[in-house]
mmCIF file of the C-alpha atoms, coordinates in Angstrom:
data_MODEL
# 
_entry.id   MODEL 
# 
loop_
_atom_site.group_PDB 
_atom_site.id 
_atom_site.type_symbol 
_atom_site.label_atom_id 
_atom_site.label_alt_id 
_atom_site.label_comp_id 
_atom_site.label_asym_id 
_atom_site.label_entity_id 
_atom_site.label_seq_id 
_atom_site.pdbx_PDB_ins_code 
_atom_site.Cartn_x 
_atom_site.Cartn_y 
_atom_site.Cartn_z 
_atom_site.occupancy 
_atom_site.B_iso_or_equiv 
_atom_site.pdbx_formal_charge 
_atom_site.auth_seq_id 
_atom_site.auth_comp_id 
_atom_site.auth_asym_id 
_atom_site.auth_atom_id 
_atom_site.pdbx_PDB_model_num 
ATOM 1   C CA . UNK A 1 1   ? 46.028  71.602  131.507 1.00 0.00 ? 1   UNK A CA 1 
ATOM 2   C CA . UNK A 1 2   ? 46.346  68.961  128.969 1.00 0.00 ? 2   UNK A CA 1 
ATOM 3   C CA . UNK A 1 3   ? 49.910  67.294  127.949 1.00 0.00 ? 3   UNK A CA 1 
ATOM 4   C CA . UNK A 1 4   ? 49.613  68.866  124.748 1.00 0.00 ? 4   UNK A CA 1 
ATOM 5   C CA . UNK A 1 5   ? 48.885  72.417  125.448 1.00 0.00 ? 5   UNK A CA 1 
ATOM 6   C CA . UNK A 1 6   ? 52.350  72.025  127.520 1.00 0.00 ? 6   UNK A CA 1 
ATOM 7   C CA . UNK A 1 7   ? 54.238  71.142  124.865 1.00 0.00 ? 7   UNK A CA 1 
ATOM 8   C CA . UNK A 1 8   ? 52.628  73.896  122.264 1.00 0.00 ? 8   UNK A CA 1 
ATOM 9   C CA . UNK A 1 9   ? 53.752  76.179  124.880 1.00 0.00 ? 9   UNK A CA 1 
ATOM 10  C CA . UNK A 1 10  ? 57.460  74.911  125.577 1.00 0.00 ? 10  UNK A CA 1 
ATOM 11  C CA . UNK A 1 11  ? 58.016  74.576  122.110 1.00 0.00 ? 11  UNK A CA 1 
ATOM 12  C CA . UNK A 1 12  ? 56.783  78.225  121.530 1.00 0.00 ? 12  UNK A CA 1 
ATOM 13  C CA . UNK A 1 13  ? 58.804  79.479  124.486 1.00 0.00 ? 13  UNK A CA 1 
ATOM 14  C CA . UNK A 1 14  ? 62.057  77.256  123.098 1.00 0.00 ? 14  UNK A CA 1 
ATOM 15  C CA . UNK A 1 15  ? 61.599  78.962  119.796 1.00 0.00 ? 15  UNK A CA 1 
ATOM 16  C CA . UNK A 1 16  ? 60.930  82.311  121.050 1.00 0.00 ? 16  UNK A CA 1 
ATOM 17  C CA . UNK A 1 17  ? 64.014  82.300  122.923 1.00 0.00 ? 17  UNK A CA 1 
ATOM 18  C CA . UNK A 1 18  ? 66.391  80.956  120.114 1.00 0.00 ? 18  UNK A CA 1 
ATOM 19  C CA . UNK A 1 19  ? 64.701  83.557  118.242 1.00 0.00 ? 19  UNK A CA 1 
ATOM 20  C CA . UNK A 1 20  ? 65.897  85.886  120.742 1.00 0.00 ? 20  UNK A CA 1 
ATOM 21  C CA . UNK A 1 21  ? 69.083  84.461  121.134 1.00 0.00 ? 21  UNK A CA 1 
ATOM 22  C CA . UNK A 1 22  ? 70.014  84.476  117.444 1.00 0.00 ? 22  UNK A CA 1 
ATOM 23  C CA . UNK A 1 23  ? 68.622  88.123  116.935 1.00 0.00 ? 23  UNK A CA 1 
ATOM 24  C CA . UNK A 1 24  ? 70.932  89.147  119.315 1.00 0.00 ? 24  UNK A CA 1 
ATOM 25  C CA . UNK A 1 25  ? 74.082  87.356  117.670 1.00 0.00 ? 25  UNK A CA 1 
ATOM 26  C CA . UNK A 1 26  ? 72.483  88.359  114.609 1.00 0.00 ? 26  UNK A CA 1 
ATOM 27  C CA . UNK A 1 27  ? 72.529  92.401  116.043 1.00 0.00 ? 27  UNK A CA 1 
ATOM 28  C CA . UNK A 1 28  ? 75.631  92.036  117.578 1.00 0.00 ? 28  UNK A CA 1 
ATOM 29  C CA . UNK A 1 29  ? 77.737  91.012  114.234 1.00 0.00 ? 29  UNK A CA 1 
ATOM 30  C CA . UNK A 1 30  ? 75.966  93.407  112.165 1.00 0.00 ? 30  UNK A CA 1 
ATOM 31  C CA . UNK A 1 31  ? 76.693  96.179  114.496 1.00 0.00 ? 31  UNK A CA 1 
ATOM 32  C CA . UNK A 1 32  ? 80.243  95.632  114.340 1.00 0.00 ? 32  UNK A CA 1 
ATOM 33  C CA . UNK A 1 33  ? 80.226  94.981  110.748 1.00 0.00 ? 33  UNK A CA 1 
ATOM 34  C CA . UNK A 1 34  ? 78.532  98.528  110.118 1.00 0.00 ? 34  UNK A CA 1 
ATOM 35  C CA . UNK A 1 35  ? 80.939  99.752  112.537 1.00 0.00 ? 35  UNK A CA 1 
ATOM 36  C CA . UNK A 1 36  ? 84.126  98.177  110.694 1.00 0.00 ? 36  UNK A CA 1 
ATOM 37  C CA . UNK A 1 37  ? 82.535  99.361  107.433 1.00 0.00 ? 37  UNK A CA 1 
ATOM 38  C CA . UNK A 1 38  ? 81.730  103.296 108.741 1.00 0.00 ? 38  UNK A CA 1 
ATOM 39  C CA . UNK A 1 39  ? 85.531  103.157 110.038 1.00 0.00 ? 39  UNK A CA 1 
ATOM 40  C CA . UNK A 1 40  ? 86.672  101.695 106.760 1.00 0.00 ? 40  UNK A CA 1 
ATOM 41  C CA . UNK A 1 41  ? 84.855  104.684 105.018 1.00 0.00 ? 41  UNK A CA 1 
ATOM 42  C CA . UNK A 1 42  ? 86.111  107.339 107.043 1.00 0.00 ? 42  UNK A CA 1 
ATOM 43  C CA . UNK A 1 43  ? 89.878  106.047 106.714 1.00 0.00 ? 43  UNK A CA 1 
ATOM 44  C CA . UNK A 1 44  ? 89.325  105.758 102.975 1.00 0.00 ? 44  UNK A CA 1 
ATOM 45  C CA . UNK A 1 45  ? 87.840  109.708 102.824 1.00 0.00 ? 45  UNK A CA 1 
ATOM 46  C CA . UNK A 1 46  ? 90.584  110.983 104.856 1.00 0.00 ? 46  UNK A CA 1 
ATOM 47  C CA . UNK A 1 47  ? 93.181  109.450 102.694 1.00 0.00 ? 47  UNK A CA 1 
ATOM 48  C CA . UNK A 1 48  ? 91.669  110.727 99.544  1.00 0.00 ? 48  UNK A CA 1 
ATOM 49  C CA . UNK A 1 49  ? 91.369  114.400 101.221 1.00 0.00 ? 49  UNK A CA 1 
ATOM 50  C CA . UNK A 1 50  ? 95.367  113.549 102.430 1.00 0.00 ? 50  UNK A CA 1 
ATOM 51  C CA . UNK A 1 51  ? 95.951  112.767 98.502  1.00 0.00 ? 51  UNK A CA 1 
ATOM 52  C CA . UNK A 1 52  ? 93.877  115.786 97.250  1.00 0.00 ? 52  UNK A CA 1 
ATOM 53  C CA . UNK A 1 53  ? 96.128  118.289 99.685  1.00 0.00 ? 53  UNK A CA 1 
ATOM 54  C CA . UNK A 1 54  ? 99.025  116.345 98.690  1.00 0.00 ? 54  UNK A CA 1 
ATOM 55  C CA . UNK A 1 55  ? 98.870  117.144 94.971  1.00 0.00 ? 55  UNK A CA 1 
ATOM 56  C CA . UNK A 1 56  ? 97.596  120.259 95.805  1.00 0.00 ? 56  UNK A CA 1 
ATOM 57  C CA . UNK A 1 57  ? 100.855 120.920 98.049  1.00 0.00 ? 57  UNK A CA 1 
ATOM 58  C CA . UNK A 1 58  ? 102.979 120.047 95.021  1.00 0.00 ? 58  UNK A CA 1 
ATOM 59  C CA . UNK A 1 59  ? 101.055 121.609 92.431  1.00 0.00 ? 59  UNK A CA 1 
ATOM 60  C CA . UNK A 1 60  ? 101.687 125.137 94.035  1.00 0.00 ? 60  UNK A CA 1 
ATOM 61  C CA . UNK A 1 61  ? 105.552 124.365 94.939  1.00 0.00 ? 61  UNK A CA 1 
ATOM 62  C CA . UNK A 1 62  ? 106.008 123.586 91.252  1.00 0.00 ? 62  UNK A CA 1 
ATOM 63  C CA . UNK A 1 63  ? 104.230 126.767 90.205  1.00 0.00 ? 63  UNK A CA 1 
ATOM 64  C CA . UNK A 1 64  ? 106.254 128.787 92.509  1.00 0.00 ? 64  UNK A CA 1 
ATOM 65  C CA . UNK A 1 65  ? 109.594 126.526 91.004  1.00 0.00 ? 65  UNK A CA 1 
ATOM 66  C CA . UNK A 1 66  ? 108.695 127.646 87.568  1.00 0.00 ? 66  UNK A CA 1 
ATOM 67  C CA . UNK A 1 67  ? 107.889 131.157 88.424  1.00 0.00 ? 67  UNK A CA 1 
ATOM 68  C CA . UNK A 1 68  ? 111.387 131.298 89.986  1.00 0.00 ? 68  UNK A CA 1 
ATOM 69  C CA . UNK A 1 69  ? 112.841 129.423 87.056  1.00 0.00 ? 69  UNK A CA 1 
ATOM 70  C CA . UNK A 1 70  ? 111.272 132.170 84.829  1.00 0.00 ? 70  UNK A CA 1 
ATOM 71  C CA . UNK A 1 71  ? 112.537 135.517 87.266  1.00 0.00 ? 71  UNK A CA 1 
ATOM 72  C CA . UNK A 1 72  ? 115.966 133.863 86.994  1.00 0.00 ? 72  UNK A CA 1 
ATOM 73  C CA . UNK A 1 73  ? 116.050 134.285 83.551  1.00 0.00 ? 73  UNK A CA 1 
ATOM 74  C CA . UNK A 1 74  ? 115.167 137.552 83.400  1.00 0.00 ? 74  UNK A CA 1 
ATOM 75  C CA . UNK A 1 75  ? 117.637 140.086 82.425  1.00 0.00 ? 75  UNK A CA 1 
ATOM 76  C CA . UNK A 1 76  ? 115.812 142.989 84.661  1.00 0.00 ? 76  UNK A CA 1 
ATOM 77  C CA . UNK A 1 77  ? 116.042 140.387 87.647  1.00 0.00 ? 77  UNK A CA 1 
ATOM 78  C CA . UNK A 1 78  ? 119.548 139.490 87.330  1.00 0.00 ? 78  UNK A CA 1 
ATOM 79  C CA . UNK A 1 79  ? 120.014 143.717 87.182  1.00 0.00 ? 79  UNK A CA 1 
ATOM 80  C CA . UNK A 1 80  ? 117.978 144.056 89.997  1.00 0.00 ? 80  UNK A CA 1 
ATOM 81  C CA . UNK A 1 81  ? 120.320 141.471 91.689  1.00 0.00 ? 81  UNK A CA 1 
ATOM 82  C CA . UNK A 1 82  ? 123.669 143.205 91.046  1.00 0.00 ? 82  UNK A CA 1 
ATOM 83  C CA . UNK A 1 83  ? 121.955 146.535 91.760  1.00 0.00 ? 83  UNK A CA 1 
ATOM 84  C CA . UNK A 1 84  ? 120.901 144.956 95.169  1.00 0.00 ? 84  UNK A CA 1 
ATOM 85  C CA . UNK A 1 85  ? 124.539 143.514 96.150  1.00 0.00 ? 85  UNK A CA 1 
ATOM 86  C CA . UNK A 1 86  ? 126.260 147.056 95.472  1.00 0.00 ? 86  UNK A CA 1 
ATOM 87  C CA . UNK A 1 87  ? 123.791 148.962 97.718  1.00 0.00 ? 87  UNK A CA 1 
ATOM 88  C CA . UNK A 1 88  ? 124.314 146.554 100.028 1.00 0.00 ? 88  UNK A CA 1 
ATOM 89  C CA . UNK A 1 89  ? 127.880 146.772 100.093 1.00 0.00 ? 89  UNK A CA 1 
ATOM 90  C CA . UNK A 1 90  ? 127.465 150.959 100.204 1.00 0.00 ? 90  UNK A CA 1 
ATOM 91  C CA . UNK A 1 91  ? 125.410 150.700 102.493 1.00 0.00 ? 91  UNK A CA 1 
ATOM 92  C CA . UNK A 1 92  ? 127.609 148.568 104.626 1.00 0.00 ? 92  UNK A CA 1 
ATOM 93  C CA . UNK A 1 93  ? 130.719 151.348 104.113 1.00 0.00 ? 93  UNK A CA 1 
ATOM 94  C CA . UNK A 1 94  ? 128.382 154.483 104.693 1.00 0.00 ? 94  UNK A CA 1 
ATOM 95  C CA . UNK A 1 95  ? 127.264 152.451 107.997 1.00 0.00 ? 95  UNK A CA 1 
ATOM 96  C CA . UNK A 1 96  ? 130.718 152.326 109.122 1.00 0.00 ? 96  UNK A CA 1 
ATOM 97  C CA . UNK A 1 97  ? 131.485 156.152 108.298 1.00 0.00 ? 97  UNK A CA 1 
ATOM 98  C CA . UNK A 1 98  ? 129.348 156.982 110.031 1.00 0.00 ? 98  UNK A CA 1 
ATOM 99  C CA . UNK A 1 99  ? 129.754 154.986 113.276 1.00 0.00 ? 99  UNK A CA 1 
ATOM 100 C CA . UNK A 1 100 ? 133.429 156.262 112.901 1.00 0.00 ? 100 UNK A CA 1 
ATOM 101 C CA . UNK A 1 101 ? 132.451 159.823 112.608 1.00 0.00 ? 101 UNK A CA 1 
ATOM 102 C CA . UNK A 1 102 ? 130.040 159.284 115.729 1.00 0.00 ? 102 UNK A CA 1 
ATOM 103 C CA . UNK A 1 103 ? 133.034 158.209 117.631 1.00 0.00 ? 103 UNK A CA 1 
ATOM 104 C CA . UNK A 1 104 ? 135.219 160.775 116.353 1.00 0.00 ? 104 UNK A CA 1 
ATOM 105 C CA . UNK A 1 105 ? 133.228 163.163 117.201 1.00 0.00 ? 105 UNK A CA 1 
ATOM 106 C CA . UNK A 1 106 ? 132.954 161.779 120.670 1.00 0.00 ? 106 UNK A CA 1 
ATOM 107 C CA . UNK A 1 107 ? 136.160 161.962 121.353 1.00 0.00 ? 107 UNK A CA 1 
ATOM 108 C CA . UNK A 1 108 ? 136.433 165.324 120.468 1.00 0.00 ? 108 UNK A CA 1 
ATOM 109 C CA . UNK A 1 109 ? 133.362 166.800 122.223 1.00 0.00 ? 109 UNK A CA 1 
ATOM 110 C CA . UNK A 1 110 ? 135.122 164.782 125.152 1.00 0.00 ? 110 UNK A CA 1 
ATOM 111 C CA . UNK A 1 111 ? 138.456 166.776 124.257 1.00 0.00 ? 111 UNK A CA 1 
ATOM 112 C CA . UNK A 1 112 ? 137.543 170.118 124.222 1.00 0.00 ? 112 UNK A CA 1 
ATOM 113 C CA . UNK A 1 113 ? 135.088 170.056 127.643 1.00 0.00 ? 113 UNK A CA 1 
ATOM 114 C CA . UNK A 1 114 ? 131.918 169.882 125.812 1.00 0.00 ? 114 UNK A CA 1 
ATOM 115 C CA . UNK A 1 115 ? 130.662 166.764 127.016 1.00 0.00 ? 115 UNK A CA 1 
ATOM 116 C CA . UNK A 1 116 ? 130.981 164.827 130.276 1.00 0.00 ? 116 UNK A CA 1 
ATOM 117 C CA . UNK A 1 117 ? 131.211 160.954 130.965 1.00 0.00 ? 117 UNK A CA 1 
ATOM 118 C CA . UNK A 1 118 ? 130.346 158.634 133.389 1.00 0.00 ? 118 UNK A CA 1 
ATOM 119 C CA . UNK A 1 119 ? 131.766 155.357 132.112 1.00 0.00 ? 119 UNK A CA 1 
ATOM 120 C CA . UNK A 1 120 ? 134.543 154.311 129.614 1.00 0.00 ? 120 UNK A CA 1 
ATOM 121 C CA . UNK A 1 121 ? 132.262 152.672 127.112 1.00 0.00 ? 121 UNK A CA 1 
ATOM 122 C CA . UNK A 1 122 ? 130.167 155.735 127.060 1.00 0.00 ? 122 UNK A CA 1 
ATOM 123 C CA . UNK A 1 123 ? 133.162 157.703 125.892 1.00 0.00 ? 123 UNK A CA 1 
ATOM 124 C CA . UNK A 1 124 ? 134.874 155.354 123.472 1.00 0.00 ? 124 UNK A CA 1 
ATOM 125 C CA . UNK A 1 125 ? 132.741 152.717 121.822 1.00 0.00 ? 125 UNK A CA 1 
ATOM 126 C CA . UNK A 1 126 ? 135.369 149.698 121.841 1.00 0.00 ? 126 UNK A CA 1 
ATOM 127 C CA . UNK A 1 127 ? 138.034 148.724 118.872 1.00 0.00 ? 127 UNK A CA 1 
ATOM 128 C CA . UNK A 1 128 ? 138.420 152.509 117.690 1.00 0.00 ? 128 UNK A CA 1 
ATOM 129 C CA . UNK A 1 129 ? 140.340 153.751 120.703 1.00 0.00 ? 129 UNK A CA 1 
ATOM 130 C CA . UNK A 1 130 ? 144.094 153.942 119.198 1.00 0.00 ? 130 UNK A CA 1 
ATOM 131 C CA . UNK A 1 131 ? 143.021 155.100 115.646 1.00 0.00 ? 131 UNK A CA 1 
ATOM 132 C CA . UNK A 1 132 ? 140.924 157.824 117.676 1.00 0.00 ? 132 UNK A CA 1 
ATOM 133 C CA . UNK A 1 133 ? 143.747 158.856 119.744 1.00 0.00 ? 133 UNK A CA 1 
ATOM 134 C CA . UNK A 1 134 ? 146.057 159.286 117.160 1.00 0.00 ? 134 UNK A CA 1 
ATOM 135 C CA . UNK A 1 135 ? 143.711 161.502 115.202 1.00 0.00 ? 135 UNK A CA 1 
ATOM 136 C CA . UNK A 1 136 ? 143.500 163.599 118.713 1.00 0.00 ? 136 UNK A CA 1 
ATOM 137 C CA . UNK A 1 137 ? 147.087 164.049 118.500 1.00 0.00 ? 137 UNK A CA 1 
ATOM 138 C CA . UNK A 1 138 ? 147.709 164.711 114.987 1.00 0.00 ? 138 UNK A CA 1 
ATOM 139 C CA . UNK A 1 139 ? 144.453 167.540 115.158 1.00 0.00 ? 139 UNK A CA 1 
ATOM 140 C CA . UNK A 1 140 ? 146.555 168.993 118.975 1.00 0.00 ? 140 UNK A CA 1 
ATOM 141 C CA . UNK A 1 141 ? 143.565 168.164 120.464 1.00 0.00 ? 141 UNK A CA 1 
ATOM 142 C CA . UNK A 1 142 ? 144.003 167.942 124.662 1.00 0.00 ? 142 UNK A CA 1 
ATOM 143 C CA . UNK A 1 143 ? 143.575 164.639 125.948 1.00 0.00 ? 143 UNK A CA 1 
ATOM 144 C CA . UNK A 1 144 ? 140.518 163.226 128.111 1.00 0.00 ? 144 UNK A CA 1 
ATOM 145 C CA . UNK A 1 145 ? 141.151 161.824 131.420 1.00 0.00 ? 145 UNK A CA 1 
ATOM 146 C CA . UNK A 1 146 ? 138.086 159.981 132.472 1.00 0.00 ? 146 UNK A CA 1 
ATOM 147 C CA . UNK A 1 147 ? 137.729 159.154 136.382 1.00 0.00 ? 147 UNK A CA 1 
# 
């Protein structure tokens, strides 16, 4: 083989593999360019969908803050709202009736033999015990011993 065929072919072989070489610095930076970029664009889409749902968020809060703004001011809510407290507050007095006339009528059921007991807080249901047993005694009902 002559001298200069050698060199044809180490020169082809040196630029082949610089070729090589670079291509693959050359792949290597533009794969982690796309791959900074593609991040880049994701982080950039999720914040605009973040900002969409944000405004969205607060558009429906401040429709629901003027709809309440606009009930306030209504005379039929602010009816409704009085109407509302005074059942509530009847309802809380004809609760307590009749819890008291449950108890009273414990108590007598208890004085006159119709009923049995096995415990204490079966027969009187706590804090009504003295008014109880002073309605006993003013209607001469007989007293309960429980065991």
């Amino acid at each position: 083989m002559k001298i200069a065929t050698k060199i044809i072919i180490a020169c082809t072989v040196l630029c082949s593999l610089g070729v090589a070489v670079t291509g693959g610095f050359v792949g290597m930076k533009a794969s982690s360019l796309s791959e900074e970029a593609l991040r880049n664009r994701a982080v950039s889409l999720l914040l605009s969908v973040r900002e969409i749902k944000k405004n969205e968020i607060e558009r429906y809060f401040n429709s629901i803050h003027y709809q309440l703004e606009t009930l306030t001011t209504d005379i039929s809510t602010q009816d409704a709202m009085v109407a509302f407290t005074q059942g509530f507050n009847e309802y809380q007095l004809i609760a307590s009736l009749t819890l008291t006339n449950k108890r009273f009528q414990t108590i007598i059921e208890l004085s006159l033999g119709q009923r049995t007991v096995t415990s204490m807080t079966e027969a009187v249901p706590t804090k009504s015990v003295n008014t109880i047993s002073s309605v006993i005694k003013q209607k001469r009902c007989r007293p309960v011993t429980l065991a």
